[in-house]
Amino acid sequence: MRIAVTIAGADALPTAFVVWRGFRRSMIAASEFGYDGVELALMRADEVAPAELRAWIGETGMQVSSISTGQLFAARKLCFTSPDLGVRRQTVSEFNRLIDLAADFGQMVNIGRVRGSIHPGQTAKQAQTLFSEALIDLSGYAEKRGVTLVIEPVNRYEINYINTLDEGSTLLDELNHRALGLMPDVFHMNIEDDQIGESLIRNARHIRYVHLADSNRHAPGDGHLDFKEVFAALQAIGYDGWITAEILPYPSPDEAARRAIAYLRPRVPVKKA
Ligand code: LER
Ligand code: MN
C-alpha cells in the first residue's frame, strides 16, 4: 500500500476536504512529510497544466494517486443526475477531460458527490438511470485511456444516493465494466455501513482505492474509529492500492498531515525487496 494526502488548488473552497492548498507548495510539503503521493482535488480539468504537473512531480518525487471531483459538484453544481440536460452534458464533457488528465496522472478518477442526488420530483429509478447512462457513456473512454472510475459511497448528510459499499457494489455488479470500481471512505462507512471490516471484505471484489479519515474527519488516530479493524480487513482482502488521508486541516494543515502519516506509516506493511 502507498500513502497519499489530498491537496487542491489555491482557490479551492473551504469545503474542499483537503489538507493543503496550492499544488506545487502542497507537493513539496507532502514530500517533506514522507507521503508517497498526492490526490488532486480538482474544480476543473484544466486547473492544472500537465507540463507544470510533470515538472512538480520531477521536483518533489511525489506520485499522483488519483483525481477527485467533489469540487465540480460543490463549486460548480455539476452532477450526473441533474434534471437539466445541459448540466448533465457538461458534467460528462468535464469527465472526459479529467479522464485525459488521469491517463497521464494517477489513472483513477473518483465519483463521489458529483454523481448528484435524487432531485425533488425525480424517482430513485430515474436518478439511477441517469447516473448509469453517464457511467456507460464514460467507461468505454476510460478503459481506452487506461483509467478507472471509482464510485465513492458518501454519507446521507452529503448525498441521498449510494451511501453504503453494498449499494455501490450493486450498481457495479449491474454495469459489470472493467473500468469501474469502488472507493470506500471509512469516514462515510462509519456513518452508513453495518460493519466496517465486514463490509470491506464483502465488497472486496470492486475495491480499487481507499479514503481514510477518523470518525471526526480528523487524522486517523484522532477519533474513535477502529483502524485495527480497517487494516485487518485490508490485509485480509490483500489490498495493495493507495490509502489516502482525506482529512480536515485541523488543528493546522501541517499538524494534520504530520499526525496522519505518523499514524499510518507504521501500519502499512513494508514490501520485501
Ligand atoms: C466527500 O465527503 C468525500 O468524501 C469526497 O471524497 C467525495 O466527494
Ligand atoms: Mn472521500
Tab-separated table of C-alpha atoms and ligand atoms in Angstrom:
chain	number	residue	atom	x	y	z
A	1	MET	CA	0.000	0.000	0.000
A	2	ARG	CA	1.115	3.545	-0.722
A	3	ILE	CA	0.038	6.571	1.301
A	4	ALA	CA	-1.295	9.774	-0.231
A	5	VAL	CA	-2.777	13.011	1.070
A	6	THR	CA	-5.437	15.199	-0.535
A	7	ILE	CA	-4.439	18.584	-1.950
A	8	ALA	CA	-6.174	21.240	-4.054
A	9	GLY	CA	-5.533	24.454	-5.942
A	10	ALA	CA	-5.067	27.717	-4.069
A	11	ASP	CA	-8.639	28.788	-4.921
A	12	ALA	CA	-10.368	25.670	-3.557
A	13	LEU	CA	-13.492	26.300	-1.500
A	14	PRO	CA	-13.238	25.993	2.286
A	15	THR	CA	-15.488	22.907	1.901
A	16	ALA	CA	-12.866	21.019	-0.146
A	17	PHE	CA	-11.725	18.135	2.052
A	18	VAL	CA	-8.018	18.719	1.593
A	19	VAL	CA	-5.025	19.227	3.825
A	20	TRP	CA	-3.032	21.716	1.780
A	21	ARG	CA	-3.899	24.205	-0.968
A	22	GLY	CA	-1.689	25.349	-3.842
A	23	PHE	CA	-0.388	22.455	-5.972
A	24	ARG	CA	3.357	22.992	-6.008
A	25	ARG	CA	3.759	24.010	-2.393
A	26	SER	CA	1.461	21.146	-1.317
A	27	MET	CA	3.525	18.626	-3.243
A	28	ILE	CA	6.718	19.943	-1.669
A	29	ALA	CA	5.121	19.671	1.773
A	30	ALA	CA	3.733	16.165	1.122
A	31	SER	CA	7.197	15.040	0.067
A	32	GLU	CA	8.834	16.583	3.140
A	33	PHE	CA	6.299	14.911	5.431
A	34	GLY	CA	7.015	11.478	3.920
A	35	TYR	CA	3.947	10.780	1.774
A	36	ASP	CA	4.241	8.655	-1.362
A	37	GLY	CA	1.757	10.679	-3.351
A	38	VAL	CA	-0.942	13.312	-3.580
A	39	GLU	CA	-4.584	13.140	-4.603
A	40	LEU	CA	-5.556	16.168	-6.675
A	41	ALA	CA	-8.973	17.534	-5.719
A	42	LEU	CA	-9.875	19.500	-8.827
A	43	MET	CA	-12.586	22.003	-9.672
A	44	ARG	CA	-11.919	21.644	-13.399
A	45	ALA	CA	-9.697	19.512	-15.625
A	46	ASP	CA	-7.655	22.482	-16.873
A	47	GLU	CA	-6.964	23.747	-13.357
A	48	VAL	CA	-3.530	22.190	-13.589
A	49	ALA	CA	-1.308	22.245	-16.675
A	50	PRO	CA	0.153	18.786	-17.454
A	51	ALA	CA	3.630	20.182	-18.207
A	52	GLU	CA	3.748	22.009	-14.860
A	53	LEU	CA	2.425	18.992	-13.007
A	54	ARG	CA	5.092	16.836	-14.606
A	55	ALA	CA	7.735	19.333	-13.517
A	56	TRP	CA	6.440	19.365	-9.905
A	57	ILE	CA	6.445	15.544	-9.864
A	58	GLY	CA	10.068	15.612	-11.005
A	59	GLU	CA	10.934	18.224	-8.395
A	60	THR	CA	9.214	16.551	-5.425
A	61	GLY	CA	9.226	12.835	-6.257
A	62	MET	CA	5.501	12.729	-5.476
A	63	GLN	CA	3.209	10.450	-7.462
A	64	VAL	CA	-0.380	11.403	-8.273
A	65	SER	CA	-2.603	8.792	-6.588
A	66	SER	CA	-5.873	9.915	-8.187
A	67	ILE	CA	-8.008	12.846	-9.229
A	68	SER	CA	-11.041	13.618	-7.102
A	69	THR	CA	-14.043	15.578	-8.213
A	70	GLY	CA	-16.128	16.714	-5.218
A	71	GLN	CA	-15.462	20.347	-6.102
A	72	LEU	CA	-17.087	20.001	-9.524
A	73	PHE	CA	-20.244	19.476	-7.521
A	74	ALA	CA	-19.568	21.825	-4.595
A	75	ALA	CA	-18.228	24.786	-6.560
A	76	ARG	CA	-19.862	24.364	-9.984
A	77	LYS	CA	-23.059	22.406	-9.224
A	78	LEU	CA	-22.164	19.818	-11.860
A	79	CYS	CA	-23.677	16.353	-11.438
A	80	PHE	CA	-24.790	13.320	-13.423
A	81	THR	CA	-28.356	13.191	-12.065
A	82	SER	CA	-29.295	16.801	-12.788
A	83	PRO	CA	-32.775	17.173	-14.331
A	84	ASP	CA	-31.109	19.720	-16.654
A	85	LEU	CA	-29.714	18.031	-19.787
A	86	GLY	CA	-27.193	20.854	-20.253
A	87	VAL	CA	-25.723	20.271	-16.793
A	88	ARG	CA	-25.531	16.518	-17.385
A	89	ARG	CA	-23.770	17.040	-20.716
A	90	GLN	CA	-21.328	19.492	-19.182
A	91	THR	CA	-20.555	17.007	-16.392
A	92	VAL	CA	-19.846	14.212	-18.871
A	93	SER	CA	-17.720	16.505	-21.018
A	94	GLU	CA	-15.683	17.646	-17.989
A	95	PHE	CA	-15.203	13.993	-17.015
A	96	ASN	CA	-13.830	13.178	-20.463
A	97	ARG	CA	-11.165	15.847	-19.879
A	98	LEU	CA	-10.479	14.531	-16.369
A	99	ILE	CA	-10.010	11.042	-17.824
A	100	ASP	CA	-7.488	12.526	-20.284
A	101	LEU	CA	-5.576	14.085	-17.393
A	102	ALA	CA	-5.753	10.908	-15.293
A	103	ALA	CA	-4.433	8.860	-18.229
A	104	ASP	CA	-1.074	10.525	-17.521
A	105	PHE	CA	-1.510	11.194	-13.802
A	106	GLY	CA	-2.940	8.624	-11.397
A	107	GLN	CA	-5.120	6.526	-13.741
A	108	MET	CA	-8.033	6.969	-11.345
A	109	VAL	CA	-10.928	9.465	-11.156
A	110	ASN	CA	-13.402	9.363	-8.282
A	111	ILE	CA	-17.156	9.853	-8.433
A	112	GLY	CA	-18.437	10.834	-5.016
A	113	ARG	CA	-20.775	13.783	-4.545
A	114	VAL	CA	-20.589	14.615	-8.241
A	115	ARG	CA	-22.920	11.753	-9.123
A	116	GLY	CA	-25.639	14.036	-7.707
A	117	SER	CA	-28.677	13.396	-5.560
A	118	ILE	CA	-32.093	12.087	-6.368
A	119	HIS	CA	-33.563	15.518	-7.105
A	120	PRO	CA	-37.008	16.727	-5.973
A	121	GLY	CA	-39.563	15.473	-8.493
A	122	GLN	CA	-37.290	12.596	-9.599
A	123	THR	CA	-37.824	8.971	-8.625
A	124	ALA	CA	-34.849	6.972	-7.354
A	125	LYS	CA	-35.106	4.900	-10.531
A	126	GLN	CA	-34.891	7.988	-12.771
A	127	ALA	CA	-31.796	9.270	-10.961
A	128	GLN	CA	-30.178	5.824	-11.078
A	129	THR	CA	-30.862	5.560	-14.795
A	130	LEU	CA	-29.296	8.960	-15.490
A	131	PHE	CA	-26.225	8.020	-13.476
A	132	SER	CA	-25.920	4.596	-15.111
A	133	GLU	CA	-26.239	6.124	-18.593
A	134	ALA	CA	-23.406	8.549	-17.825
A	135	LEU	CA	-21.231	5.708	-16.486
A	136	ILE	CA	-21.883	3.568	-19.554
A	137	ASP	CA	-21.003	6.560	-21.707
A	138	LEU	CA	-17.761	7.292	-19.826
A	139	SER	CA	-16.491	3.802	-19.005
A	140	GLY	CA	-15.641	2.903	-22.608
A	141	TYR	CA	-13.483	6.011	-22.966
A	142	ALA	CA	-11.935	5.473	-19.515
A	143	GLU	CA	-10.957	1.923	-20.465
A	144	LYS	CA	-9.434	3.091	-23.726
A	145	ARG	CA	-7.308	5.601	-21.788
A	146	GLY	CA	-6.339	3.087	-19.058
A	147	VAL	CA	-8.288	4.933	-16.371
A	148	THR	CA	-10.594	3.543	-13.675
A	149	LEU	CA	-13.641	5.496	-12.493
A	150	VAL	CA	-14.159	4.749	-8.818
A	151	ILE	CA	-17.563	5.211	-7.225
A	152	GLU	CA	-17.359	6.511	-3.679
A	153	PRO	CA	-20.309	5.836	-1.385
A	154	VAL	CA	-20.923	9.064	0.566
A	155	ASN	CA	-22.916	9.596	3.759
A	156	ARG	CA	-26.562	10.685	3.757
A	157	TYR	CA	-25.830	14.202	5.034
A	158	GLU	CA	-23.957	14.980	1.821
A	159	ILE	CA	-25.916	12.970	-0.743
A	160	ASN	CA	-29.048	10.818	-0.811
A	161	TYR	CA	-27.948	8.056	-3.165
A	162	ILE	CA	-25.351	5.233	-2.887
A	163	ASN	CA	-24.469	5.686	0.761
A	164	THR	CA	-23.070	2.208	1.521
A	165	LEU	CA	-20.489	-0.051	-0.106
A	166	ASP	CA	-23.212	-2.650	-0.735
A	167	GLU	CA	-25.208	-0.086	-2.733
A	168	GLY	CA	-22.119	0.823	-4.739
A	169	SER	CA	-21.410	-2.844	-5.455
A	170	THR	CA	-24.989	-3.490	-6.576
A	171	LEU	CA	-24.595	-0.854	-9.280
A	172	LEU	CA	-21.121	-2.082	-10.220
A	173	ASP	CA	-22.375	-5.668	-10.490
A	174	GLU	CA	-25.122	-4.457	-12.818
A	175	LEU	CA	-22.813	-2.419	-15.044
A	176	ASN	CA	-20.055	-5.041	-14.918
A	177	HIS	CA	-17.345	-2.944	-16.563
A	178	ARG	CA	-13.572	-3.303	-16.113
A	179	ALA	CA	-13.037	0.463	-15.973
A	180	LEU	CA	-15.395	0.902	-12.994
A	181	GLY	CA	-14.545	0.242	-9.342
A	182	LEU	CA	-15.389	1.086	-5.762
A	183	MET	CA	-13.742	3.600	-3.472
A	184	PRO	CA	-14.559	3.111	0.203
A	185	ASP	CA	-14.107	6.119	2.505
A	186	VAL	CA	-14.098	4.885	6.086
A	187	PHE	CA	-15.434	8.246	7.340
A	188	HIS	CA	-18.651	7.649	5.370
A	189	MET	CA	-18.655	3.928	6.184
A	190	ASN	CA	-18.582	4.784	9.891
A	191	ILE	CA	-21.937	6.539	9.390
A	192	GLU	CA	-23.588	4.239	6.855
A	193	ASP	CA	-22.238	0.686	6.750
A	194	ASP	CA	-23.330	-2.064	9.118
A	195	GLN	CA	-19.758	-3.069	9.983
A	196	ILE	CA	-16.608	-1.532	8.574
A	197	GLY	CA	-14.330	-4.584	8.367
A	198	GLU	CA	-17.038	-6.972	7.191
A	199	SER	CA	-18.288	-4.540	4.575
A	200	LEU	CA	-14.768	-4.052	3.177
A	201	ILE	CA	-14.368	-7.824	2.951
A	202	ARG	CA	-17.845	-8.375	1.471
A	203	ASN	CA	-17.242	-5.754	-1.241
A	204	ALA	CA	-13.575	-6.536	-1.865
A	205	ARG	CA	-14.193	-7.595	-5.469
A	206	HIS	CA	-14.753	-3.986	-6.515
A	207	ILE	CA	-12.351	-2.048	-4.252
A	208	ARG	CA	-9.679	-0.083	-6.142
A	209	TYR	CA	-8.843	2.872	-3.862
A	210	VAL	CA	-9.430	3.864	-0.222
A	211	HIS	CA	-10.003	7.148	1.642
A	212	LEU	CA	-9.067	7.241	5.321
A	213	ALA	CA	-10.185	9.719	7.986
A	214	ASP	CA	-11.195	9.234	11.578
A	215	SER	CA	-14.783	9.453	12.891
A	216	ASN	CA	-14.463	13.255	13.245
A	217	ARG	CA	-12.760	13.573	9.858
A	218	HIS	CA	-9.506	14.427	11.572
A	219	ALA	CA	-6.275	12.455	11.097
A	220	PRO	CA	-6.594	8.700	11.634
A	221	GLY	CA	-5.982	8.041	15.329
A	222	ASP	CA	-7.599	11.322	16.434
A	223	GLY	CA	-11.164	9.980	16.683
A	224	HIS	CA	-12.874	6.761	17.746
A	225	LEU	CA	-12.855	4.750	14.526
A	226	ASP	CA	-11.339	1.275	14.905
A	227	PHE	CA	-8.400	1.337	12.488
A	228	LYS	CA	-7.246	-2.063	13.726
A	229	GLU	CA	-10.403	-3.430	12.123
A	230	VAL	CA	-9.818	-1.393	8.947
A	231	PHE	CA	-6.239	-2.578	8.472
A	232	ALA	CA	-7.095	-6.182	9.360
A	233	ALA	CA	-9.786	-6.124	6.643
A	234	LEU	CA	-7.480	-4.507	4.064
A	235	GLN	CA	-4.880	-7.145	4.828
A	236	ALA	CA	-7.466	-9.937	4.649
A	237	ILE	CA	-8.522	-8.893	1.145
A	238	GLY	CA	-4.908	-8.419	0.014
A	239	TYR	CA	-5.484	-4.732	-0.743
A	240	ASP	CA	-2.328	-3.242	-2.223
A	241	GLY	CA	-3.534	0.082	-3.618
A	242	TRP	CA	-3.478	3.641	-2.319
A	243	ILE	CA	-4.691	4.676	1.105
A	244	THR	CA	-5.290	8.409	1.094
A	245	ALA	CA	-5.717	10.677	4.094
A	246	GLU	CA	-8.727	12.806	3.174
A	247	ILE	CA	-8.929	14.824	6.359
A	248	LEU	CA	-9.760	18.288	7.598
A	249	PRO	CA	-6.749	20.563	8.090
A	250	TYR	CA	-7.133	20.671	11.889
A	251	PRO	CA	-5.575	21.871	14.103
A	252	SER	CA	-3.462	23.136	11.174
A	253	PRO	CA	-2.644	21.693	7.739
A	254	ASP	CA	0.907	20.739	8.744
A	255	GLU	CA	-0.126	19.218	12.046
A	256	ALA	CA	-2.976	17.232	10.455
A	257	ALA	CA	-0.629	15.910	7.764
A	258	ARG	CA	2.064	15.094	10.318
A	259	ARG	CA	-0.356	13.213	12.567
A	260	ALA	CA	-1.872	11.237	9.682
A	261	ILE	CA	1.433	9.992	8.271
A	262	ALA	CA	2.792	9.236	11.757
A	263	TYR	CA	-0.266	7.068	12.409
A	264	LEU	CA	-0.494	5.375	9.012
A	265	ARG	CA	3.133	4.674	8.084
A	266	PRO	CA	3.801	2.065	10.813
A	267	ARG	CA	0.540	0.298	9.911
A	268	VAL	CA	1.439	-0.219	6.255
A	269	PRO	CA	3.213	-3.493	5.579
A	270	VAL	CA	6.765	-2.952	4.319
A	271	LYS	CA	7.284	-4.646	0.949
A	272	LYS	CA	10.078	-7.205	0.791
A	273	ALA	CA	12.717	-6.375	-1.819
B	1	LER	C1	-16.962	13.799	0.346
B	1	LER	O1	-17.376	13.683	1.657
B	1	LER	C2	-15.873	12.864	0.037
B	1	LER	O2	-15.519	12.002	0.791
B	1	LER	C3	-15.253	13.030	-1.259
B	1	LER	O3	-14.134	12.218	-1.362
B	1	LER	C4	-16.271	12.680	-2.346
B	1	LER	O4	-16.819	13.745	-2.974
B	2	MN	MN	-13.809	10.665	0.492
